[in-house]
Tab-separated table of C-alpha atoms in Angstrom:
chain	number	residue	atom	x	y	z
A	24	MET	CA	115.833	97.846	119.405
A	25	SER	CA	116.340	94.073	119.728
A	26	ASP	CA	116.973	91.859	116.683
A	27	ALA	CA	113.601	90.176	117.270
A	28	ALA	CA	111.812	93.524	117.352
A	29	SER	CA	113.619	94.656	114.219
A	30	ARG	CA	112.601	91.481	112.375
A	31	ALA	CA	109.044	91.934	113.583
A	32	ASN	CA	109.002	95.561	112.346
A	33	GLY	CA	110.434	94.493	109.004
A	34	SER	CA	107.921	91.664	108.708
A	35	ASN	CA	105.040	94.038	109.417
A	36	ALA	CA	106.275	96.544	106.882
A	37	ASN	CA	106.500	93.843	104.263
A	38	ARG	CA	102.921	92.712	104.931
A	39	GLN	CA	101.606	96.256	104.760
A	40	LEU	CA	103.333	96.628	101.318
A	41	ILE	CA	101.789	93.373	100.100
A	42	ASP	CA	98.419	94.439	101.447
A	43	ALA	CA	98.736	97.645	99.409
A	44	LEU	CA	99.428	95.625	96.254
A	45	LEU	CA	96.563	93.206	96.947
A	46	ARG	CA	94.254	96.244	97.103
A	47	SER	CA	95.658	97.710	93.901
A	48	ARG	CA	93.555	97.768	90.704
A	49	LEU	CA	96.618	96.355	88.832
A	50	PHE	CA	96.786	93.157	90.877
A	51	ARG	CA	92.976	92.634	91.079
A	52	ASP	CA	92.571	92.945	87.311
A	53	TYR	CA	95.569	90.750	86.577
A	54	GLU	CA	94.451	88.094	89.042
A	55	SER	CA	91.059	87.928	87.444
A	56	VAL	CA	92.375	87.709	83.873
A	57	PHE	CA	95.078	85.154	84.911
A	58	THR	CA	92.624	82.814	86.668
A	59	LYS	CA	90.200	82.901	83.681
A	60	ALA	CA	92.975	82.220	81.215
A	61	THR	CA	94.786	79.446	83.110
A	62	GLY	CA	92.197	78.126	85.520
A	63	LEU	CA	94.785	78.417	88.266
A	64	PRO	CA	94.588	80.358	91.505
A	65	LEU	CA	97.043	83.204	91.849
A	66	ALA	CA	98.247	84.283	95.274
A	67	LEU	CA	100.426	87.183	96.399
A	68	ARG	CA	101.917	86.486	99.800
A	69	PRO	CA	104.438	88.245	102.119
A	70	LEU	CA	107.758	86.648	103.071
A	71	GLU	CA	106.502	85.182	106.332
A	72	TYR	CA	103.274	83.390	105.521
A	73	TRP	CA	102.561	80.225	107.514
A	74	GLN	CA	99.552	78.892	105.675
A	75	LEU	CA	98.985	77.234	102.290
A	76	ALA	CA	99.016	79.964	99.678
A	77	HIS	CA	95.848	78.997	97.818
A	78	HIS	CA	93.812	77.515	100.675
A	79	GLY	CA	90.219	78.815	100.500
A	80	LYS	CA	90.524	80.279	97.017
A	81	LYS	CA	87.803	79.586	94.416
A	82	GLN	CA	90.243	77.799	92.135
A	83	GLU	CA	92.013	75.756	94.788
A	84	ASN	CA	92.837	72.265	93.682
A	85	PRO	CA	90.273	69.931	95.399
A	86	PHE	CA	92.976	67.334	96.151
A	87	CYS	CA	95.116	69.945	97.898
A	88	ALA	CA	92.034	71.215	99.808
A	89	LEU	CA	91.550	67.587	101.089
A	90	LEU	CA	95.194	67.391	102.153
A	91	ALA	CA	94.766	70.606	104.102
A	92	GLU	CA	91.961	69.031	106.118
A	93	HIS	CA	94.344	66.473	107.748
A	94	PRO	CA	97.142	67.726	110.059
A	95	GLU	CA	99.529	65.002	108.912
A	96	THR	CA	99.341	65.818	105.196
A	97	LEU	CA	98.964	69.590	105.878
A	98	ALA	CA	102.391	69.412	107.610
A	99	VAL	CA	103.827	67.760	104.502
A	100	CYS	CA	102.405	70.465	102.239
A	101	LEU	CA	103.619	73.264	104.516
A	102	GLU	CA	107.131	71.801	104.602
A	103	ALA	CA	107.241	71.648	100.782
A	104	HIS	CA	106.058	75.300	100.547
A	105	ASP	CA	108.629	76.317	103.254
A	106	GLN	CA	111.368	74.520	101.265
A	107	MET	CA	110.390	76.366	98.103
A	108	ILE	CA	110.475	79.780	99.753
A	109	ARG	CA	113.775	79.082	101.465
A	110	HIS	CA	115.364	78.302	98.066
A	111	THR	CA	113.756	81.147	96.118
A	112	GLY	CA	116.250	83.968	95.482
A	113	VAL	CA	115.927	86.742	92.901
A	114	LEU	CA	114.640	84.204	90.335
A	115	PRO	CA	111.500	82.143	90.310
A	116	HIS	CA	111.770	78.760	92.010
A	117	THR	CA	109.717	75.589	91.141
A	118	VAL	CA	109.315	72.513	93.222
A	119	THR	CA	107.426	69.253	93.070
A	120	CYS	CA	105.734	68.329	96.370
A	121	PRO	CA	105.789	64.798	97.782
A	122	PHE	CA	102.353	64.216	96.134
A	123	GLY	CA	103.707	64.979	92.705
A	124	LEU	CA	102.151	68.450	92.176
A	125	THR	CA	104.129	71.486	90.999
A	126	GLU	CA	104.391	74.768	92.919
A	127	THR	CA	106.211	78.036	91.942
A	128	ALA	CA	107.200	81.166	93.791
A	129	VAL	CA	107.988	84.352	91.905
A	130	PRO	CA	109.695	87.085	93.947
A	131	VAL	CA	108.299	90.598	94.197
A	132	LYS	CA	110.870	93.156	95.247
A	133	LEU	CA	111.009	96.679	96.786
A	134	GLY	CA	114.232	97.929	95.210
A	135	GLU	CA	116.654	95.040	95.704
A	136	LYS	CA	114.747	93.604	98.709
A	137	ILE	CA	112.286	90.724	98.317
A	138	ILE	CA	109.071	91.543	100.155
A	139	GLY	CA	106.865	88.731	98.977
A	140	TYR	CA	106.018	86.147	96.305
A	141	LEU	CA	103.482	85.508	93.581
A	142	ARG	CA	102.465	81.899	94.093
A	143	ILE	CA	101.045	79.486	91.491
A	144	GLY	CA	100.816	75.669	91.247
A	145	GLN	CA	98.856	72.717	92.460
A	146	VAL	CA	99.192	71.173	88.964
A	147	LEU	CA	100.601	68.059	87.278
A	148	ARG	CA	103.170	68.653	84.449
A	149	HIS	CA	102.803	65.270	82.892
A	150	THR	CA	99.961	62.850	82.038
A	151	LEU	CA	98.839	60.980	85.054
A	152	LEU	CA	100.344	57.484	85.227
A	153	LYS	CA	99.339	54.507	87.388
A	154	SER	CA	102.667	54.698	89.067
A	155	ASP	CA	101.821	58.325	90.128
A	156	THR	CA	98.569	57.209	91.697
A	157	ALA	CA	100.259	54.295	93.465
A	158	LYS	CA	102.956	56.692	94.846
A	159	VAL	CA	100.291	59.027	96.185
A	160	ALA	CA	98.426	56.182	97.808
A	161	ARG	CA	101.628	55.064	99.500
A	162	THR	CA	102.475	58.583	100.673
A	163	LEU	CA	98.956	58.984	102.152
A	164	SER	CA	99.237	55.591	103.868
A	165	THR	CA	102.540	56.580	105.374
A	166	HIS	CA	100.709	59.363	107.157
A	167	GLY	CA	97.788	57.170	108.281
A	168	ILE	CA	95.313	58.206	105.592
A	169	ARG	CA	93.500	55.793	103.238
A	170	PHE	CA	93.430	56.654	99.546
A	171	GLY	CA	89.671	56.259	99.373
A	172	GLU	CA	87.048	57.272	96.889
A	173	LYS	CA	86.986	60.912	97.916
A	174	PHE	CA	90.745	61.294	97.573
A	175	GLN	CA	90.845	59.266	94.329
A	176	LYS	CA	88.187	61.377	92.630
A	177	ALA	CA	89.997	64.561	93.671
A	178	TRP	CA	93.295	63.212	92.511
A	179	GLU	CA	91.964	62.281	89.103
A	180	LYS	CA	90.689	65.854	88.572
A	181	ASN	CA	94.228	67.358	89.093
A	182	PRO	CA	94.824	69.965	86.388
A	183	LEU	CA	97.459	69.136	83.807
A	184	ILE	CA	99.757	71.788	82.325
A	185	PRO	CA	102.600	70.580	80.096
A	186	PRO	CA	106.088	71.848	81.019
A	187	ASP	CA	106.441	74.260	78.047
A	188	LYS	CA	103.083	75.937	78.788
A	189	TYR	CA	103.855	76.000	82.520
A	190	ASN	CA	107.191	77.615	82.043
A	191	ALA	CA	105.567	80.188	79.771
A	192	ILE	CA	103.071	81.000	82.530
A	193	VAL	CA	105.906	81.422	85.035
A	194	ARG	CA	107.676	83.742	82.576
A	195	LEU	CA	104.573	85.897	82.279
A	196	LEU	CA	104.291	86.035	86.075
A	197	THR	CA	107.942	87.195	86.158
A	198	PHE	CA	107.002	90.133	83.962
A	199	PHE	CA	103.987	90.883	86.194
A	200	ALA	CA	106.173	90.700	89.287
A	201	GLU	CA	108.358	93.413	87.781
A	202	GLN	CA	105.243	95.526	87.284
A	203	LEU	CA	104.287	95.031	90.893
A	204	SER	CA	107.718	95.923	92.037
A	205	ALA	CA	107.566	99.168	90.065
A	206	LEU	CA	104.097	99.909	91.635
A	207	ILE	CA	105.229	99.287	95.196
A	208	ASN	CA	108.261	101.446	94.741
A	209	GLN	CA	105.945	104.216	93.536
A	210	ILE	CA	103.528	103.605	96.475
A	211	VAL	CA	106.330	103.788	99.031
A	212	LEU	CA	107.727	106.969	97.527
A	213	GLU	CA	104.183	108.530	97.634
A	214	GLN	CA	103.654	107.444	101.259
A	215	GLN	CA	106.997	108.992	102.256
A	216	ASN	CA	106.209	112.220	100.524
A	217	VAL	CA	102.507	112.730	101.087
A	218	GLU	CA	101.442	111.044	104.258
A	219	PRO	CA	99.377	113.660	106.178
A	220	PRO	CA	100.932	115.005	109.342
A	221	LEU	CA	97.928	113.905	111.394
A	222	VAL	CA	98.544	110.296	110.319
A	223	GLN	CA	102.224	110.580	111.287
A	224	LYS	CA	101.233	111.960	114.680
A	225	ALA	CA	98.619	109.209	115.123
A	226	ARG	CA	101.141	106.465	114.261
A	227	GLU	CA	103.653	107.857	116.757
A	228	TYR	CA	100.997	108.187	119.517
A	229	ILE	CA	99.721	104.662	118.882
A	230	ALA	CA	103.258	103.272	118.896
A	231	ASN	CA	104.027	104.969	122.197
A	232	ASN	CA	100.802	103.945	123.894
A	233	LYS	CA	99.903	100.573	122.222
A	234	THR	CA	99.778	98.670	125.450
A	235	GLU	CA	97.349	101.059	127.035
A	236	SER	CA	93.625	101.532	126.365
A	237	LEU	CA	93.477	103.462	123.138
A	238	SER	CA	90.301	105.293	122.284
A	239	LEU	CA	89.563	106.780	118.885
A	240	ALA	CA	88.811	110.140	120.430
A	241	ALA	CA	92.088	110.205	122.350
A	242	VAL	CA	94.186	109.402	119.290
A	243	ALA	CA	92.239	111.887	117.162
A	244	LYS	CA	92.835	114.549	119.730
A	245	ALA	CA	96.609	113.721	119.839
A	246	ALA	CA	96.670	113.986	116.044
A	247	GLY	CA	94.948	117.369	116.251
A	248	ALA	CA	91.821	116.453	114.366
A	249	SER	CA	88.138	115.827	114.806
A	250	VAL	CA	87.072	112.186	115.063
A	251	PHE	CA	85.246	112.355	111.741
A	252	HIS	CA	88.099	114.009	109.827
A	253	PHE	CA	90.667	111.680	111.534
A	254	CYS	CA	88.802	108.511	110.531
A	255	LYS	CA	88.428	109.631	106.942
A	256	VAL	CA	92.107	110.669	106.514
A	257	PHE	CA	93.610	107.757	108.518
A	258	LYS	CA	91.721	105.014	106.513
A	259	LYS	CA	92.611	106.658	103.243
A	260	SER	CA	96.303	106.864	104.149
A	261	THR	CA	96.795	103.494	105.815
A	262	GLY	CA	94.171	101.421	104.154
A	263	LEU	CA	92.945	100.315	107.598
A	264	LYS	CA	90.236	101.390	110.051
A	265	PHE	CA	91.651	102.766	113.303
A	266	THR	CA	90.692	99.663	115.353
A	267	ASP	CA	92.220	97.312	112.778
A	268	TYR	CA	95.475	99.268	112.625
A	269	VAL	CA	95.791	99.293	116.471
A	270	ALA	CA	95.131	95.517	116.477
A	271	ARG	CA	97.787	94.974	113.813
A	272	VAL	CA	100.361	96.982	115.888
A	273	ARG	CA	99.592	94.948	118.954
A	274	LEU	CA	99.628	91.653	117.139
A	275	GLU	CA	103.091	92.344	115.760
A	276	ASP	CA	104.325	92.771	119.359
A	277	ALA	CA	102.546	89.560	120.244
A	278	ARG	CA	104.186	87.640	117.476
A	279	THR	CA	107.550	88.793	118.678
A	280	GLN	CA	106.787	87.703	122.271
A	281	LEU	CA	105.536	84.344	121.104
A	282	LEU	CA	109.131	83.641	119.993
A	283	SER	CA	109.905	83.271	123.736
A	284	PRO	CA	108.786	79.839	124.800
A	285	GLY	CA	108.591	80.765	128.450
A	286	ARG	CA	105.837	83.351	127.913
A	287	ARG	CA	102.215	82.136	128.283
A	288	VAL	CA	99.770	83.092	125.540
A	289	ASN	CA	97.339	84.746	127.997
A	290	GLU	CA	100.195	86.824	129.502
A	291	ILE	CA	101.218	88.032	126.087
A	292	ALA	CA	97.579	88.878	125.133
A	293	TYR	CA	97.212	91.316	128.075
A	294	ASP	CA	100.771	92.646	127.846
A	295	VAL	CA	100.260	93.845	124.251
A	296	GLY	CA	96.899	95.607	125.087
A	297	PHE	CA	94.081	93.153	124.439
A	298	GLN	CA	91.311	93.123	126.928
A	299	SER	CA	90.552	89.400	126.730
A	300	LEU	CA	92.197	86.238	125.634
A	301	THR	CA	89.239	85.332	123.464
A	302	GLN	CA	89.447	88.633	121.583
A	303	PHE	CA	93.241	88.134	121.180
A	304	ASN	CA	92.923	84.618	119.812
A	305	ARG	CA	90.039	85.589	117.419
A	306	THR	CA	91.926	88.633	116.082
A	307	PHE	CA	95.210	86.807	115.703
A	308	LYS	CA	93.669	84.044	113.690
A	309	ARG	CA	91.674	86.499	111.545
A	310	VAL	CA	94.845	88.450	110.648
A	311	PHE	CA	97.463	85.650	110.423
A	312	GLY	CA	95.272	82.659	109.545
A	313	GLN	CA	96.195	80.637	112.599
A	314	SER	CA	95.898	80.767	116.341
A	315	PRO	CA	98.738	81.977	118.549
A	316	SER	CA	99.258	78.362	119.741
A	317	GLU	CA	99.471	77.117	116.182
A	318	PHE	CA	101.890	79.873	115.274
A	319	ARG	CA	104.131	78.939	118.209
A	320	ALA	CA	103.869	75.219	117.340
A	321	HIS	CA	104.900	75.906	113.759
A	322	LEU	CA	107.932	77.850	115.001
A	323	ASN	CA	108.949	75.008	117.258
A	324	THR	CA	108.627	72.561	114.430
A	325	GLN	CA	110.797	74.722	112.244
A	326	LYS	CA	113.517	74.984	114.918
A	327	ARG	CA	113.643	71.226	115.308
A	328	ARG	CA	113.928	70.717	111.608
A	329	THR	CA	116.697	73.322	111.415
A	330	LYS	CA	118.595	71.592	114.287
A	331	ALA	CA	118.120	68.168	112.588
A	332	VAL	CA	119.678	69.580	109.375
């Protein structure tokens, strides 16, 4: 297996583990209580996540939401998030973005391996000063955006959490991350020990025939089960419907192939088993939050920045 394929498989495994945690009662209950207590959005994201962690969430900072609407400022935010993740090791890491807002990543681990991060932030840690507002206006202007009434109103509503309180919140999240790590270790152990044989057979059959036309009936037959029984057991074991699982497997192949700049998107779509480019683009964006072209453009930007460094 190539290095790229190995990385893709590892990335897919991490996302599946994070998805399992997101579905857990432990995370859902904690997220609800955390947001009510702090007013902040809480996100749990896998290692490779190319979008803003809190974008679209109910408690998203309105100022950050406005920044995300403009490609120029969105790129600034994504770079700040990327820098934070690159410098987050086994301990939480906090940064201040170019617009003066604080973000923190708290690692979640499977054994000794980091599989994702709890993410909080989009807050000020000191009382808003005129100099802060002036700096934001200059930063926006640098990127061709006027600090108009809409931006100003959103900026003035930025949540304020003093450093001592914010550090206490991060500490609480560290304890919660340890609980999540214990839960995911338990989930993995249970999956290894009790995954039904028919699911194992189905996974193997799908992996070997993922570029072909895969029907539910054919996979159920290969797994040695009726369609009804197969759907029930497969969904319970994997957390995904058959069609969603197959799409995920194919999309992971597609992401690996998108690393090669010489491959055209439409070629990749058909090579990995999608029947139309439209279906491929729509599914890719639904799963990963960005189109294949946007994903590739982000990779190219990252490569240029790495070379520049």
